[in-house]
mmCIF file with all atom_site columns, C-alpha atoms in Angstrom:
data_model
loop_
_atom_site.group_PDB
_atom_site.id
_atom_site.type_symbol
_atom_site.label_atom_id
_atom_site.label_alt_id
_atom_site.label_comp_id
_atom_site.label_asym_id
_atom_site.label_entity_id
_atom_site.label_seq_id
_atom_site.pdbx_PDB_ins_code
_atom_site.Cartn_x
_atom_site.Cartn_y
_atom_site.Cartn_z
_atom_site.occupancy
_atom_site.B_iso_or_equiv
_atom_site.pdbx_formal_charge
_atom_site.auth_seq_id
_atom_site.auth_comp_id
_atom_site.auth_asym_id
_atom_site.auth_atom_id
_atom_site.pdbx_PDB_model_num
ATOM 1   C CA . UNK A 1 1   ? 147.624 -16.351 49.618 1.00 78.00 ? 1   UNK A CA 1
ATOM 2   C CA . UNK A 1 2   ? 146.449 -13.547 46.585 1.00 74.00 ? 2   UNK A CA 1
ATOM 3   C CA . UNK A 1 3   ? 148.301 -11.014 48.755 1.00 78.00 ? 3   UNK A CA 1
ATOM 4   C CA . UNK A 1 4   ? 151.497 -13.003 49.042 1.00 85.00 ? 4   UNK A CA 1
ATOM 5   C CA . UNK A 1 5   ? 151.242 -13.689 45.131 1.00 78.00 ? 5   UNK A CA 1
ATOM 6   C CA . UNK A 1 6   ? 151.224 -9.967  44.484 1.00 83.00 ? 6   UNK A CA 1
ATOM 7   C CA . UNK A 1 7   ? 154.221 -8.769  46.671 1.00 79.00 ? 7   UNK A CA 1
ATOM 8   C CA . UNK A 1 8   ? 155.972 -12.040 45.129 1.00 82.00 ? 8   UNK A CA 1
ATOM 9   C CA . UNK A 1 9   ? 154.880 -10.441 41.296 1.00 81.00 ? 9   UNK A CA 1
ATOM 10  C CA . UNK A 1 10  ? 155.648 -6.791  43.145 1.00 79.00 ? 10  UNK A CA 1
ATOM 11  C CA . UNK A 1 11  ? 159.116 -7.973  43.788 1.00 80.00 ? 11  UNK A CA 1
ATOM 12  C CA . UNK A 1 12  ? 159.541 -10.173 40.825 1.00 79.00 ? 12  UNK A CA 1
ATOM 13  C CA . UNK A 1 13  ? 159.039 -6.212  39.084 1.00 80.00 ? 13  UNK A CA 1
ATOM 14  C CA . UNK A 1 14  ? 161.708 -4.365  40.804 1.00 77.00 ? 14  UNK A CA 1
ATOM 15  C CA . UNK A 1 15  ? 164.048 -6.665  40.695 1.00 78.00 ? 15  UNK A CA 1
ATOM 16  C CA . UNK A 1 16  ? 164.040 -6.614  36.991 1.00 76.00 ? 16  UNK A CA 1
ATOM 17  C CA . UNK A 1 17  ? 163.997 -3.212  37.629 1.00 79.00 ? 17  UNK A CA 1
ATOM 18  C CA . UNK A 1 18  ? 167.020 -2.751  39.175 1.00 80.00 ? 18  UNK A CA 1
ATOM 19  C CA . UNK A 1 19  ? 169.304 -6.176  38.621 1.00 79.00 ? 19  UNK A CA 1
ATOM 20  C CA . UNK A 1 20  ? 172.103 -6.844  35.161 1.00 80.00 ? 20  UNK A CA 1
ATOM 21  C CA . UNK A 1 21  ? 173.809 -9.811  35.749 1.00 84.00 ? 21  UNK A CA 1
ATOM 22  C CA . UNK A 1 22  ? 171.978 -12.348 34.058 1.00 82.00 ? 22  UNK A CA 1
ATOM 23  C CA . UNK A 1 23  ? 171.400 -14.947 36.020 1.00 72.00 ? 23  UNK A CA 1
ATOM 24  C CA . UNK A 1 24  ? 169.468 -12.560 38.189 1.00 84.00 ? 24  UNK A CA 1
ATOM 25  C CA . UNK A 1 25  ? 167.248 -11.550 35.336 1.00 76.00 ? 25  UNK A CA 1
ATOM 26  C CA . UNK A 1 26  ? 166.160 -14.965 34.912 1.00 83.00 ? 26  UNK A CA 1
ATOM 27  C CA . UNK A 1 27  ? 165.655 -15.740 38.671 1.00 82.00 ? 27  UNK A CA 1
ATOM 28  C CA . UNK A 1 28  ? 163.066 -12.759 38.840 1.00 78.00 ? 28  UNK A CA 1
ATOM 29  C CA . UNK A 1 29  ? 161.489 -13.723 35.486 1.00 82.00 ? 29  UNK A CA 1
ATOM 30  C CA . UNK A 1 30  ? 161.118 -17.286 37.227 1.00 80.00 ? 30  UNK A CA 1
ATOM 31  C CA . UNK A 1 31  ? 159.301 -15.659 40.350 1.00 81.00 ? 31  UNK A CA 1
ATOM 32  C CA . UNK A 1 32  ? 157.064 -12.956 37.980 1.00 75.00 ? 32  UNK A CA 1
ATOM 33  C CA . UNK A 1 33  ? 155.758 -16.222 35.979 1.00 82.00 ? 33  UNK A CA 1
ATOM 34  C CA . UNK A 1 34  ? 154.790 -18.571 39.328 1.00 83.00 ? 34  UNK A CA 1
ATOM 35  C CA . UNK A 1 35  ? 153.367 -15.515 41.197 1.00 78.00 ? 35  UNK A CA 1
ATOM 36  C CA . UNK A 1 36  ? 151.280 -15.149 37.654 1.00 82.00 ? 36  UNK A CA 1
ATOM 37  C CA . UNK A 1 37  ? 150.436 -18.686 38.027 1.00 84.00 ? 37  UNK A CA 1
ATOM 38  C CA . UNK A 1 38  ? 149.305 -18.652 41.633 1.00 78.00 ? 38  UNK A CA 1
ATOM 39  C CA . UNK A 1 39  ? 147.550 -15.464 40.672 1.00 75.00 ? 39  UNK A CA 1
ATOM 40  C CA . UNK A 1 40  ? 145.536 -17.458 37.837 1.00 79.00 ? 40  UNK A CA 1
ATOM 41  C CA . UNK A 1 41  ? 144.987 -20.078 40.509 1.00 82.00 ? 41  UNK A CA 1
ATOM 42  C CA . UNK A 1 42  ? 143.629 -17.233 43.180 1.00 78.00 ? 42  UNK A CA 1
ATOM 43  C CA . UNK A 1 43  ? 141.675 -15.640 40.050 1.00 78.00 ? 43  UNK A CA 1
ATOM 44  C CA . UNK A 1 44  ? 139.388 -16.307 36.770 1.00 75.00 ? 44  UNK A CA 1
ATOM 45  C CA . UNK A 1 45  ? 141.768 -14.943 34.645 1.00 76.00 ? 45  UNK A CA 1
ATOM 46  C CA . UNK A 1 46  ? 144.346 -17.081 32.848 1.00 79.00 ? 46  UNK A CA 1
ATOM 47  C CA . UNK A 1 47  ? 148.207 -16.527 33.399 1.00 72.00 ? 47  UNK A CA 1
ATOM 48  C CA . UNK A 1 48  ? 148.465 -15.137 30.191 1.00 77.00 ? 48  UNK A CA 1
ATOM 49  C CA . UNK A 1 49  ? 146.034 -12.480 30.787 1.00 73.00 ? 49  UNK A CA 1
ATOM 50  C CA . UNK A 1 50  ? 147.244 -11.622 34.080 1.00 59.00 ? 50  UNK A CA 1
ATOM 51  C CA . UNK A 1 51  ? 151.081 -11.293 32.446 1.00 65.00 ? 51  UNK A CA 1
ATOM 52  C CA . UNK A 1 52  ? 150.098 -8.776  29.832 1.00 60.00 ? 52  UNK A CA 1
ATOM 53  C CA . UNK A 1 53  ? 147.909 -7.043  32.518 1.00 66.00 ? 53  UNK A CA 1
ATOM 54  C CA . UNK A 1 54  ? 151.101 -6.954  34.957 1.00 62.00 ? 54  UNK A CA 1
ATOM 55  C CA . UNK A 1 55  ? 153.407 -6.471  32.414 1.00 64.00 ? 55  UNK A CA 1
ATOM 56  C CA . UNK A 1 56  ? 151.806 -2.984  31.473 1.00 64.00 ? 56  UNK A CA 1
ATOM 57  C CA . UNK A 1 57  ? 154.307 -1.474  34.698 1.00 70.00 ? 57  UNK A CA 1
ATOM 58  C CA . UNK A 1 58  ? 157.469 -1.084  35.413 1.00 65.00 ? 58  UNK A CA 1
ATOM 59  C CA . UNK A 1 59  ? 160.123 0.618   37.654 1.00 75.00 ? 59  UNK A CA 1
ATOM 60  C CA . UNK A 1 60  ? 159.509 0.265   41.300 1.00 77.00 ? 60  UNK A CA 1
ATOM 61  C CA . UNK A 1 61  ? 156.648 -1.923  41.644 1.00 78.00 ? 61  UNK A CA 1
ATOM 62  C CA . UNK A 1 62  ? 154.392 0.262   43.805 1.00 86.00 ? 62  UNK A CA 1
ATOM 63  C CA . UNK A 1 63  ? 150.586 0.301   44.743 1.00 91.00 ? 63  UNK A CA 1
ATOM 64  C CA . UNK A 1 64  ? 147.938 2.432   42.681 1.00 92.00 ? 64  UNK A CA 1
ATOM 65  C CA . UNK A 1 65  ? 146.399 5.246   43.192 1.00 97.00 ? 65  UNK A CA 1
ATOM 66  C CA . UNK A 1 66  ? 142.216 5.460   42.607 1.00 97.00 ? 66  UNK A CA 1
ATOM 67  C CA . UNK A 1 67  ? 140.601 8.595   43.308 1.00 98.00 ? 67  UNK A CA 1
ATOM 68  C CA . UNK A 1 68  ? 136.595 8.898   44.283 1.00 98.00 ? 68  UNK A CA 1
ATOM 69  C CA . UNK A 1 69  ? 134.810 12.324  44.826 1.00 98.00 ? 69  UNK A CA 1
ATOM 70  C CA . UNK A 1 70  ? 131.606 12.781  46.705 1.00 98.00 ? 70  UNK A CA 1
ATOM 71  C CA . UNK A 1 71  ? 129.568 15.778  45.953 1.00 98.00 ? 71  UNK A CA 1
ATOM 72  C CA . UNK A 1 72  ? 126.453 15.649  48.286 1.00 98.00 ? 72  UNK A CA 1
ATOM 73  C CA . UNK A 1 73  ? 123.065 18.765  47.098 1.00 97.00 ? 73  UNK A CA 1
ATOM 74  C CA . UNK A 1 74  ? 121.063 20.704  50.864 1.00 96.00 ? 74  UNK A CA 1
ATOM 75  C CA . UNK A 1 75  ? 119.279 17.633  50.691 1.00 97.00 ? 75  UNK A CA 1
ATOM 76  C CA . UNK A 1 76  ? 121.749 14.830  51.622 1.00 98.00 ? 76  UNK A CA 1
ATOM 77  C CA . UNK A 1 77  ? 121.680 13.362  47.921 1.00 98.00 ? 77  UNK A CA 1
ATOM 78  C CA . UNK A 1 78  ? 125.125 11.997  47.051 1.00 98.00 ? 78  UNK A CA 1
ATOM 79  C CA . UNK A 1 79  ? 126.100 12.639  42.967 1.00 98.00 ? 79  UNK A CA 1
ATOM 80  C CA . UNK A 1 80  ? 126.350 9.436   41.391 1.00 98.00 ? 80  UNK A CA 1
ATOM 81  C CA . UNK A 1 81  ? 127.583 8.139   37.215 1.00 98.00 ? 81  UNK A CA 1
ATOM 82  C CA . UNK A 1 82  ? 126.437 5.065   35.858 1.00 98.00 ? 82  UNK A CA 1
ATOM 83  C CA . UNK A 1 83  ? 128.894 3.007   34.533 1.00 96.00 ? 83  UNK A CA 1
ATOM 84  C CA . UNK A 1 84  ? 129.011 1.943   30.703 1.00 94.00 ? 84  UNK A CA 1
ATOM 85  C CA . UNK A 1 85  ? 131.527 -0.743  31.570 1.00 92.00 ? 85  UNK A CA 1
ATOM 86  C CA . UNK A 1 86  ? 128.937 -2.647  33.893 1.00 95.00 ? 86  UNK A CA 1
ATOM 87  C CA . UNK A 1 87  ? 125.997 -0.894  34.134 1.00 96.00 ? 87  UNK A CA 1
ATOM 88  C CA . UNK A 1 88  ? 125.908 0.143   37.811 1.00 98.00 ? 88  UNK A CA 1
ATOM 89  C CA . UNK A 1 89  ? 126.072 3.151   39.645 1.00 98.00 ? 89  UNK A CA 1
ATOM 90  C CA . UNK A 1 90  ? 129.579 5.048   41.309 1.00 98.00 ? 90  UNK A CA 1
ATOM 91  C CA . UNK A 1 91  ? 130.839 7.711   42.976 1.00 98.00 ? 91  UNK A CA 1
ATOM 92  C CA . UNK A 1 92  ? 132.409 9.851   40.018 1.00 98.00 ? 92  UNK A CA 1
ATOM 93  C CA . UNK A 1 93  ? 136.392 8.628   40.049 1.00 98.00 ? 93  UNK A CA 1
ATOM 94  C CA . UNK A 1 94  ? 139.097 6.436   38.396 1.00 96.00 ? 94  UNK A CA 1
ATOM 95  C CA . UNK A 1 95  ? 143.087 6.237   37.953 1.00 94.00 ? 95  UNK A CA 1
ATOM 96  C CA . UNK A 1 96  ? 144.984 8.784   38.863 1.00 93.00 ? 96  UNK A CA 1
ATOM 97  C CA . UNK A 1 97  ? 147.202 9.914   36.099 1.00 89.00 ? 97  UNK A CA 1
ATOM 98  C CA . UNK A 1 98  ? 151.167 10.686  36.184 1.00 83.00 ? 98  UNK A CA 1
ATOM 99  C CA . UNK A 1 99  ? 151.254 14.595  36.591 1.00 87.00 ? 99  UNK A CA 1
ATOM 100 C CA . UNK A 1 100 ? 148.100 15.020  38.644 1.00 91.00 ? 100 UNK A CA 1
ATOM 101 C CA . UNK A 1 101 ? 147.463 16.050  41.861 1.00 95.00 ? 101 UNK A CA 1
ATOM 102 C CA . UNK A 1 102 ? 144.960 13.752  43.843 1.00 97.00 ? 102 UNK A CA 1
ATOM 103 C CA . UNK A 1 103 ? 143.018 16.517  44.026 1.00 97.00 ? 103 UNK A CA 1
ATOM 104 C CA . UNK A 1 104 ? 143.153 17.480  40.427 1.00 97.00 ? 104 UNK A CA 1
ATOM 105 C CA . UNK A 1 105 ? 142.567 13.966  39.574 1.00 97.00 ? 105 UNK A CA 1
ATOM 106 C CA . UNK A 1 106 ? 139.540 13.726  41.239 1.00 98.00 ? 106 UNK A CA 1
ATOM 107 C CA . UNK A 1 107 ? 138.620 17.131  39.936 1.00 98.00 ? 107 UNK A CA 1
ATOM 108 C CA . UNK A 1 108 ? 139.077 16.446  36.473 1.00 96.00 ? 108 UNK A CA 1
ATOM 109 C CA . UNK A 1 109 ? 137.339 12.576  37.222 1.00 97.00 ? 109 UNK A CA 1
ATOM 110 C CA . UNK A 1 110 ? 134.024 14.391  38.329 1.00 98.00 ? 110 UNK A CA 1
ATOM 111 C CA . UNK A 1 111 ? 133.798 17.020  35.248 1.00 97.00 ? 111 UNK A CA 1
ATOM 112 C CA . UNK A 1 112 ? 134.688 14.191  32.724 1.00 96.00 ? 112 UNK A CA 1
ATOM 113 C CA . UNK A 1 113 ? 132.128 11.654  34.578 1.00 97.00 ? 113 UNK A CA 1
ATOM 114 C CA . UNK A 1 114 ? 129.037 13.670  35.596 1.00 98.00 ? 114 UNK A CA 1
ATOM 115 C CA . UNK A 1 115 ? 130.025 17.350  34.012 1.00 97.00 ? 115 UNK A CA 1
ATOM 116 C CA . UNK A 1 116 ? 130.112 18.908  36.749 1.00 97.00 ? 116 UNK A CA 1
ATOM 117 C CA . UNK A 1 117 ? 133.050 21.688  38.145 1.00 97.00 ? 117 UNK A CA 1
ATOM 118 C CA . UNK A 1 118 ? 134.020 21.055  41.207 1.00 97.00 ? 118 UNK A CA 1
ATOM 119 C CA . UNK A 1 119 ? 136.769 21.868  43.752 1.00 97.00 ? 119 UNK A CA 1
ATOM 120 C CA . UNK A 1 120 ? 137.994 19.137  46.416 1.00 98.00 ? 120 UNK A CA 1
ATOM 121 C CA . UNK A 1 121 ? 137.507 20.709  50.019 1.00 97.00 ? 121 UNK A CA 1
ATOM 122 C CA . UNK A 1 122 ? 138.714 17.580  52.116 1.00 98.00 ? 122 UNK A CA 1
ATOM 123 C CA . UNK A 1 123 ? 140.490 14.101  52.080 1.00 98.00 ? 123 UNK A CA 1
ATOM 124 C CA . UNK A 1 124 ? 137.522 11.805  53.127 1.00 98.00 ? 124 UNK A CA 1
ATOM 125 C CA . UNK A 1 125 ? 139.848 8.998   53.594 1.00 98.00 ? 125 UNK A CA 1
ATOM 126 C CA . UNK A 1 126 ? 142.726 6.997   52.020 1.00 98.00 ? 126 UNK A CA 1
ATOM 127 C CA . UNK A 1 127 ? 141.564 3.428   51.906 1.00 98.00 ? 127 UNK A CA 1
ATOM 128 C CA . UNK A 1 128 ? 143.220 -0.177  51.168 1.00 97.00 ? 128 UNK A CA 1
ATOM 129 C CA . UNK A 1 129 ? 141.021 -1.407  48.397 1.00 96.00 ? 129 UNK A CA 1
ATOM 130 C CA . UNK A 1 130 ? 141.761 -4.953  49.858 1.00 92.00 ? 130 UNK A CA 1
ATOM 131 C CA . UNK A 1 131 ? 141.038 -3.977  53.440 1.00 95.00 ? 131 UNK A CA 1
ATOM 132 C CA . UNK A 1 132 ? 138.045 -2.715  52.326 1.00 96.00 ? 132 UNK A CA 1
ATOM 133 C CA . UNK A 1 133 ? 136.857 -5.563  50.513 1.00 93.00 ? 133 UNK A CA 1
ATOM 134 C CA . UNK A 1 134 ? 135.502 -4.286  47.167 1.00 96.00 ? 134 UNK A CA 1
ATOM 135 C CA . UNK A 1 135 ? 135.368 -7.089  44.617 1.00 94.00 ? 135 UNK A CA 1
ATOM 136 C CA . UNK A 1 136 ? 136.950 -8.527  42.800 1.00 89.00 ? 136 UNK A CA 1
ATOM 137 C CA . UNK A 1 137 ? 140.168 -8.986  43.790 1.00 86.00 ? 137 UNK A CA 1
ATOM 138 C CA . UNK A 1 138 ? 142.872 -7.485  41.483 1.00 84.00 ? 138 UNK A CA 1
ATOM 139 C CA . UNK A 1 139 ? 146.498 -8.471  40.752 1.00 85.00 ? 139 UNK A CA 1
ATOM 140 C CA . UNK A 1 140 ? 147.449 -5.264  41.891 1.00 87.00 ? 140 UNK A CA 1
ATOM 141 C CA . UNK A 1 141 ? 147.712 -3.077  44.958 1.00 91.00 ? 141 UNK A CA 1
ATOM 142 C CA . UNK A 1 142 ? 145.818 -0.583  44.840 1.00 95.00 ? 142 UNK A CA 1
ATOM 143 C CA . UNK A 1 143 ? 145.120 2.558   47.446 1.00 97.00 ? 143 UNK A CA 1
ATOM 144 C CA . UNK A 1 144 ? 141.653 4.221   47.285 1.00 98.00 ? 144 UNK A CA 1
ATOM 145 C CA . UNK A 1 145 ? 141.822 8.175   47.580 1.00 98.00 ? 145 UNK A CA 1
ATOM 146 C CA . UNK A 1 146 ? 138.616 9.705   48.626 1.00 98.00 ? 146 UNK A CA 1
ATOM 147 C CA . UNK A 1 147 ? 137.605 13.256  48.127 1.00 98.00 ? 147 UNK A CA 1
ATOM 148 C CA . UNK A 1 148 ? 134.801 15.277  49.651 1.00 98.00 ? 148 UNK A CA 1
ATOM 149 C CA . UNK A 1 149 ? 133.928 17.947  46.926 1.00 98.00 ? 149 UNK A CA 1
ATOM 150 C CA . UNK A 1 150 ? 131.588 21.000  46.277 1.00 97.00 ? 150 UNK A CA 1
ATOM 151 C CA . UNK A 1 151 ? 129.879 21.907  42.686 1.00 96.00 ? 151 UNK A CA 1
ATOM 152 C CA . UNK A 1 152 ? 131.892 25.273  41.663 1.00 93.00 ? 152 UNK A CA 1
ATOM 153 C CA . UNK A 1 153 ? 130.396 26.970  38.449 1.00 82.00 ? 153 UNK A CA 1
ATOM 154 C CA . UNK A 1 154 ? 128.782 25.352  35.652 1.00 86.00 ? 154 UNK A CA 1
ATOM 155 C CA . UNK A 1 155 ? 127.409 22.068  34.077 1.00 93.00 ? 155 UNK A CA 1
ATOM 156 C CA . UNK A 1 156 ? 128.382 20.351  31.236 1.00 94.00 ? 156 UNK A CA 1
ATOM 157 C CA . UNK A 1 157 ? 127.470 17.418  29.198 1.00 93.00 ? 157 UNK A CA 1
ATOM 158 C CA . UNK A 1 158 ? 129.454 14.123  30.672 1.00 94.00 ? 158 UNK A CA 1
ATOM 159 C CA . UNK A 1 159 ? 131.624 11.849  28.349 1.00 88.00 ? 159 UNK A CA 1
ATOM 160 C CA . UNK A 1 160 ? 129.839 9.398   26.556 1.00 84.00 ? 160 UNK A CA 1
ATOM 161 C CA . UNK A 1 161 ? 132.763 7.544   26.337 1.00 86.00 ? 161 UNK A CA 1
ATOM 162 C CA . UNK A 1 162 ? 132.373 6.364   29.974 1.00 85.00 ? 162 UNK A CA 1
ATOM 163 C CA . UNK A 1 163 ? 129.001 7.390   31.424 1.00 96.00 ? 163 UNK A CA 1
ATOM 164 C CA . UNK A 1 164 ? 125.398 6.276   30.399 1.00 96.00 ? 164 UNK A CA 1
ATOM 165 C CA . UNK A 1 165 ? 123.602 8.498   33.284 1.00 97.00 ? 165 UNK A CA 1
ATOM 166 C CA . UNK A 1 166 ? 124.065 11.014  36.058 1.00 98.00 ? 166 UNK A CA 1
ATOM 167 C CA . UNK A 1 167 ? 122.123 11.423  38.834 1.00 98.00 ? 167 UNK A CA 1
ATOM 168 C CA . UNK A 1 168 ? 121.197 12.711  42.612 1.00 98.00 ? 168 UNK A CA 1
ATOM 169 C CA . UNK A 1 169 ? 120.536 9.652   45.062 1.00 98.00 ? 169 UNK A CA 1
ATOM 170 C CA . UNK A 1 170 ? 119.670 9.750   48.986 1.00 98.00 ? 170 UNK A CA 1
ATOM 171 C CA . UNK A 1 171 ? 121.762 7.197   50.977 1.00 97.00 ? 171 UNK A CA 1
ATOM 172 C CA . UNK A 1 172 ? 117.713 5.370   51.359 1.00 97.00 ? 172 UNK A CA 1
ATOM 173 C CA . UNK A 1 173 ? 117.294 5.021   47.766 1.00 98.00 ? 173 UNK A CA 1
ATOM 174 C CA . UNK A 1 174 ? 120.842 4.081   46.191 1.00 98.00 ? 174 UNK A CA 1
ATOM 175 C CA . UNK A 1 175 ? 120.722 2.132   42.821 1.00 98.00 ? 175 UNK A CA 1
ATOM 176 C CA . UNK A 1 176 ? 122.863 -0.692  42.130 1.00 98.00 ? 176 UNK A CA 1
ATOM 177 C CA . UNK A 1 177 ? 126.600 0.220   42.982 1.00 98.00 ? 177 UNK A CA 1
ATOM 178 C CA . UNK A 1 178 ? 129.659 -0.573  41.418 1.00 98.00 ? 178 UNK A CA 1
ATOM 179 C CA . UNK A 1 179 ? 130.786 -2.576  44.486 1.00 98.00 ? 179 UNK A CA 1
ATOM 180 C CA . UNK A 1 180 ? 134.514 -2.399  42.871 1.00 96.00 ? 180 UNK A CA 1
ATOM 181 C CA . UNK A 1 181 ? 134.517 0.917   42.624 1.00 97.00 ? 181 UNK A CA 1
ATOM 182 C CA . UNK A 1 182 ? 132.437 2.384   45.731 1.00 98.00 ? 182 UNK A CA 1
ATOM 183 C CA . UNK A 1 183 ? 130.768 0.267   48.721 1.00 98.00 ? 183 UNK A CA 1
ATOM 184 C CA . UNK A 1 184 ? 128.061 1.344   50.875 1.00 98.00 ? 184 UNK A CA 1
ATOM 185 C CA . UNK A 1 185 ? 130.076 1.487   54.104 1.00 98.00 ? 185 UNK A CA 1
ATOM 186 C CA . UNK A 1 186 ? 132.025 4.046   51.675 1.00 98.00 ? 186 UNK A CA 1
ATOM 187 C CA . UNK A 1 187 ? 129.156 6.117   50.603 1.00 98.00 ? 187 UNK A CA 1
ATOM 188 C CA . UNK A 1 188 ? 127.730 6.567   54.488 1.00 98.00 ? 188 UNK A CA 1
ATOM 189 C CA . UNK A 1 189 ? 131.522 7.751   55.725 1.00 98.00 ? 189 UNK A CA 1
ATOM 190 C CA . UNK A 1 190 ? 131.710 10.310  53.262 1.00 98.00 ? 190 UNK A CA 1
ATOM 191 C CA . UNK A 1 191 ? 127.918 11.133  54.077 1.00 98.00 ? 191 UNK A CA 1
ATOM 192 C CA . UNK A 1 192 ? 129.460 11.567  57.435 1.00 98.00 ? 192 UNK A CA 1
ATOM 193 C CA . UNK A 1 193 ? 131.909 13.776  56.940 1.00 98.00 ? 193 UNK A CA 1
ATOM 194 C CA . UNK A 1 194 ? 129.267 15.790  55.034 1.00 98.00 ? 194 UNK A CA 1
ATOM 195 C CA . UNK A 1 195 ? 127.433 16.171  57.634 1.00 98.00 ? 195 UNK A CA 1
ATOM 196 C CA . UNK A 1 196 ? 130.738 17.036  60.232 1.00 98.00 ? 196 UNK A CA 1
ATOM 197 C CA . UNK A 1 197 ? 133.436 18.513  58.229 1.00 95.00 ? 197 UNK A CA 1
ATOM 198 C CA . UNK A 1 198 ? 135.702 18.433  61.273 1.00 97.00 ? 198 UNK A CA 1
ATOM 199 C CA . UNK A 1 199 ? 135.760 14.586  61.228 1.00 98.00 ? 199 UNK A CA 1
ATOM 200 C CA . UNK A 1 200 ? 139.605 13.465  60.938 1.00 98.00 ? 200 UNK A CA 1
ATOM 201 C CA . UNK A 1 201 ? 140.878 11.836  57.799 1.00 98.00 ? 201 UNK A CA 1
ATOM 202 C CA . UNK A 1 202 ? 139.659 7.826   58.144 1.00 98.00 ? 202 UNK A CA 1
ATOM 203 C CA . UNK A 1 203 ? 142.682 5.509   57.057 1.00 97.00 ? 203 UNK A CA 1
ATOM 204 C CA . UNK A 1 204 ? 143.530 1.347   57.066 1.00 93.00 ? 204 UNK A CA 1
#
């Protein structure tokens, strides 16, 4: 039911994209405001919240793009940030941003997070966050990009701004994740293609 509420708000957005005759207009403001509603009804956020949250795109309603490097040390430790927004631990990662690569997205996500350089070396997988299952459920489609990634020169200080800690974790001793953001199914794939480089790109 969430995902038919999201292509309804999905469609809702392109065709007040793309329609002028007035009528029209309406119709598709109609649709955008039940599939908010059945949203809310899916969710615990209000209808209001979910509108402004929606209403922040525009064009082409399409899904979004989340990009997650893994950066693993000679002894199988995986490089994880802890999260200021929730206090639990992630792979390095976030938004992609208009005028980025994926790669240099996830690049730039791991020196801003942890402070580390880094170059992206493979495409771990592309994953539905929905498929997936990592909670909670958004209003949004959204595709996760994962990188694997090597340390390449120098270490910084991370930014405060969204990291409390930084640290080197075997897959045996993991600290609370940010389930949203990274699973453990997640963490033990990209483990695996550590391990065997020649594994083939995993996708839903």
């Amino acid at each position: 039911m969430r995902r038919i509420a999201i292509k309804l708000s999905a469609l809702a957005q392109d065709g007040l994209t793309f329609v002028a005759n007035p009528y029209e207009v309406d119709r598709y403001q109609q649709v955008s405001r039940l599939a908010t509603e059945l949203l809310a009804a899916l969710s615990d956020q209000s209808a209001d919240e979910l509108a402004i949250e929606l209403g922040r795109d525009s064009g082409y309603a399409t899904p979004k793009v989340d990009v997650r490097g893994a950066i693993f040390d000679d002894q199988q430790r995986v490089l994880l940030m802890q999260e200021r927004t929730d206090g639990r631990w992630s792979l390095p990662g976030g938004w992609a941003d208009p005028g980025d690569s994926p790669s240099s997205a996830v690049t730039r996500e791991i020196l801003e997070e942890t402070g580390y350089h880094s170059s992206a070396v493979k495409l771990i997988a592309c994953w539905d966050r929905e498929i997936q299952q990592n909670p909670p459920p958004l209003p949004v489609h959204v595709y996760k990009l994962f990188f694997l990634c090597r340390p390449d020169g120098t270490v910084q200080p991370p930014a405060a701004l969204e990291t409390l800690d930084v640290g080197w974790f075997a897959m045996d001793g993991l600290p609370p994740l940010s389930l949203g953001r990274v699973n453990h199914r997640q963490l033990e794939r990209a483990l695996a293609h550590h391990l065997d480089p020649g594994l083939p790109t995993e996708f839903d």
